mmCIF file of C-alpha atoms in Angstrom:
data_model
loop_
_atom_site.group_PDB
_atom_site.id
_atom_site.type_symbol
_atom_site.label_atom_id
_atom_site.label_comp_id
_atom_site.label_asym_id
_atom_site.label_seq_id
_atom_site.Cartn_x
_atom_site.Cartn_y
_atom_site.Cartn_z
ATOM 1 C CA MET R 1 9.829 11.852 21.319
ATOM 2 C CA SER R 2 8.869 8.673 19.951
ATOM 3 C CA ASP R 3 10.030 5.168 20.365
ATOM 4 C CA THR R 4 11.750 5.525 17.054
ATOM 5 C CA GLU R 5 13.274 8.859 17.733
ATOM 6 C CA ILE R 6 14.757 7.640 21.483
ATOM 7 C CA ARG R 7 16.479 4.713 19.412
ATOM 8 C CA GLY R 8 17.994 7.029 17.191
ATOM 9 C CA LEU R 9 19.352 9.601 19.771
ATOM 10 C CA MET R 10 20.878 6.117 21.464
ATOM 11 C CA THR R 11 22.410 5.130 17.898
ATOM 12 C CA ARG R 12 23.539 8.423 17.534
ATOM 13 C CA LEU R 13 25.220 9.038 21.191
ATOM 14 C CA TYR R 14 26.855 5.431 20.618
ATOM 15 C CA GLN R 15 28.640 6.213 17.557
ATOM 16 C CA SER R 16 29.997 8.894 18.876
ATOM 17 C CA TRP R 17 31.477 6.556 21.634
ATOM 18 C CA ALA R 18 33.036 4.112 18.819
ATOM 19 C CA ASP R 19 34.378 7.032 16.908
ATOM 20 C CA ASN R 20 36.083 7.629 20.840
ATOM 21 C CA ASP R 21 34.685 11.496 20.385
ATOM 22 C CA ALA R 22 34.314 12.699 23.741
ATOM 23 C CA ASP R 23 32.893 15.980 22.775
ATOM 24 C CA ALA R 24 30.611 14.528 20.257
ATOM 25 C CA PHE R 25 29.440 11.882 23.161
ATOM 26 C CA ALA R 26 29.159 14.359 25.633
ATOM 27 C CA ALA R 27 27.205 17.014 23.449
ATOM 28 C CA PHE R 28 24.394 14.369 23.674
ATOM 29 C CA TYR R 29 23.896 15.742 27.549
ATOM 30 C CA THR R 30 22.392 18.739 29.411
ATOM 31 C CA GLU R 31 24.619 20.999 30.915
ATOM 32 C CA GLY R 32 23.813 19.159 34.751
ATOM 33 C CA ALA R 33 23.470 15.878 33.528
ATOM 34 C CA THR R 34 24.473 13.267 35.887
ATOM 35 C CA VAL R 35 25.776 9.774 35.135
ATOM 36 C CA VAL R 36 26.081 7.291 37.728
ATOM 37 C CA LEU R 37 27.898 3.970 37.175
ATOM 38 C CA PRO R 38 29.417 1.327 39.696
ATOM 39 C CA GLY R 39 31.878 3.115 41.641
ATOM 40 C CA VAL R 40 31.594 6.379 39.779
ATOM 41 C CA PHE R 41 29.293 9.396 39.577
ATOM 42 C CA ARG R 42 29.874 12.331 37.522
ATOM 43 C CA GLN R 43 27.470 15.180 37.347
ATOM 44 C CA GLY R 44 27.806 18.056 34.557
ATOM 45 C CA ARG R 45 28.291 17.951 30.828
ATOM 46 C CA ALA R 46 31.896 18.734 31.267
ATOM 47 C CA ALA R 47 32.913 16.063 34.285
ATOM 48 C CA ILE R 48 30.679 13.245 31.672
ATOM 49 C CA ARG R 49 33.232 14.346 28.690
ATOM 50 C CA GLU R 50 36.294 14.261 31.058
ATOM 51 C CA HIS R 51 35.612 10.946 31.887
ATOM 52 C CA MET R 52 35.018 9.574 28.572
ATOM 53 C CA ALA R 53 38.022 11.371 27.040
ATOM 54 C CA ALA R 54 40.112 9.351 30.196
ATOM 55 C CA GLY R 55 38.390 5.807 29.270
ATOM 56 C CA PHE R 56 39.137 7.013 25.268
ATOM 57 C CA ASP R 57 42.751 7.484 25.920
ATOM 58 C CA GLY R 58 43.176 4.182 28.008
ATOM 59 C CA PRO R 59 40.559 1.419 28.583
ATOM 60 C CA LEU R 60 37.972 2.192 26.305
ATOM 61 C CA LYS R 61 40.449 2.814 23.571
ATOM 62 C CA GLY R 62 39.116 0.875 20.294
ATOM 63 C CA SER R 63 36.019 0.286 22.411
ATOM 64 C CA ARG R 64 31.800 0.348 21.479
ATOM 65 C CA ALA R 65 28.869 0.285 23.403
ATOM 66 C CA VAL R 66 26.061 -1.307 22.940
ATOM 67 C CA ASP R 67 22.507 -0.816 24.296
ATOM 68 C CA GLU R 68 19.108 -2.538 23.497
ATOM 69 C CA PRO R 69 16.090 -0.607 24.925
ATOM 70 C CA GLN R 70 13.500 -2.669 26.130
ATOM 71 C CA ASP R 71 11.088 -0.221 27.816
ATOM 72 C CA ILE R 72 10.658 3.617 26.840
ATOM 73 C CA ARG R 73 8.112 5.626 27.777
ATOM 74 C CA VAL R 74 7.307 9.662 26.922
ATOM 75 C CA ALA R 75 5.820 11.887 29.716
ATOM 76 C CA GLY R 76 5.584 15.424 27.837
ATOM 77 C CA ASP R 77 9.299 16.925 27.855
ATOM 78 C CA THR R 78 10.470 13.626 29.605
ATOM 79 C CA ALA R 79 11.186 10.450 28.484
ATOM 80 C CA ILE R 80 12.455 7.406 30.303
ATOM 81 C CA ALA R 81 14.061 4.640 29.135
ATOM 82 C CA VAL R 82 14.993 1.238 30.458
ATOM 83 C CA SER R 83 17.796 -0.642 27.852
ATOM 84 C CA ARG R 84 20.084 -3.574 28.345
ATOM 85 C CA GLY R 85 23.580 -3.988 27.201
ATOM 86 C CA GLY R 86 27.374 -3.267 27.590
ATOM 87 C CA VAL R 87 30.910 -2.528 26.514
ATOM 88 C CA LEU R 88 32.371 -4.173 23.531
ATOM 89 C CA PHE R 89 36.127 -4.509 23.742
ATOM 90 C CA ALA R 90 38.361 -4.782 20.559
ATOM 91 C CA GLY R 91 37.873 -8.665 18.964
ATOM 92 C CA GLU R 92 34.222 -9.014 20.712
ATOM 93 C CA ASP R 93 31.163 -9.336 18.908
ATOM 94 C CA SER R 94 29.281 -9.712 22.283
ATOM 95 C CA VAL R 95 28.537 -8.621 25.627
ATOM 96 C CA PRO R 96 30.047 -11.293 27.910
ATOM 97 C CA GLU R 97 27.734 -12.282 30.171
ATOM 98 C CA ALA R 98 29.030 -11.200 33.782
ATOM 99 C CA ARG R 99 29.320 -7.301 31.775
ATOM 100 C CA GLU R 100 25.918 -7.500 30.833
ATOM 101 C CA ILE R 101 24.482 -4.132 32.158
ATOM 102 C CA VAL R 102 20.933 -2.569 33.037
ATOM 103 C CA ALA R 103 20.240 0.865 32.445
ATOM 104 C CA THR R 104 17.802 3.918 33.011
ATOM 105 C CA TRP R 105 18.122 6.185 30.849
ATOM 106 C CA VAL R 106 16.420 10.121 31.627
ATOM 107 C CA PHE R 107 15.628 12.158 28.469
ATOM 108 C CA THR R 108 14.406 15.833 28.548
ATOM 109 C CA ARG R 109 13.154 17.981 25.821
ATOM 110 C CA ARG R 110 14.336 21.845 26.073
ATOM 111 C CA GLY R 111 13.537 24.108 23.273
ATOM 112 C CA GLY R 112 12.988 21.388 21.252
ATOM 113 C CA GLU R 113 15.834 19.560 21.521
ATOM 114 C CA TRP R 114 16.269 16.319 23.435
ATOM 115 C CA ALA R 115 19.241 15.410 25.920
ATOM 116 C CA VAL R 116 20.465 12.610 28.151
ATOM 117 C CA ALA R 117 19.365 14.450 31.648
ATOM 118 C CA ALA R 118 20.931 11.461 33.917
ATOM 119 C CA TYR R 119 22.069 7.988 32.788
ATOM 120 C CA SER R 120 22.766 4.875 35.192
ATOM 121 C CA ASN R 121 23.312 1.605 35.305
ATOM 122 C CA ALA R 122 24.309 -1.772 37.394
ATOM 123 C CA ALA R 123 25.064 -5.384 36.473
ATOM 124 C CA ALA R 124 22.534 -7.168 34.767
ATOM 125 C CA HIS R 125 23.450 -10.221 36.679
#
């Protein structure tokens, strides 16, 4: 997977967020994927889907996420990306500094298809 492919996958994943489509969002994750956020741990595609559906029905309704890869490394069937971004709520054009995050993504390839195996983020400041 090249840098361009990683960026493309992230763009498609975040388009599903902008569409508030929890099913499409979760489909980018492996069956056993993990997501670790401050105060949150979700394991498995179903749990990730459930978490995002609740968010899209509540505090994330109408939001979109932005993430700019800072570093992408590919080693065989594994890729690791470090990105910087955050969540934009309705009416926002940029992520306020207090809500900026740094994230680590682990992508894996199985059967020629790439998916998110693990995602974690923390405050950037």
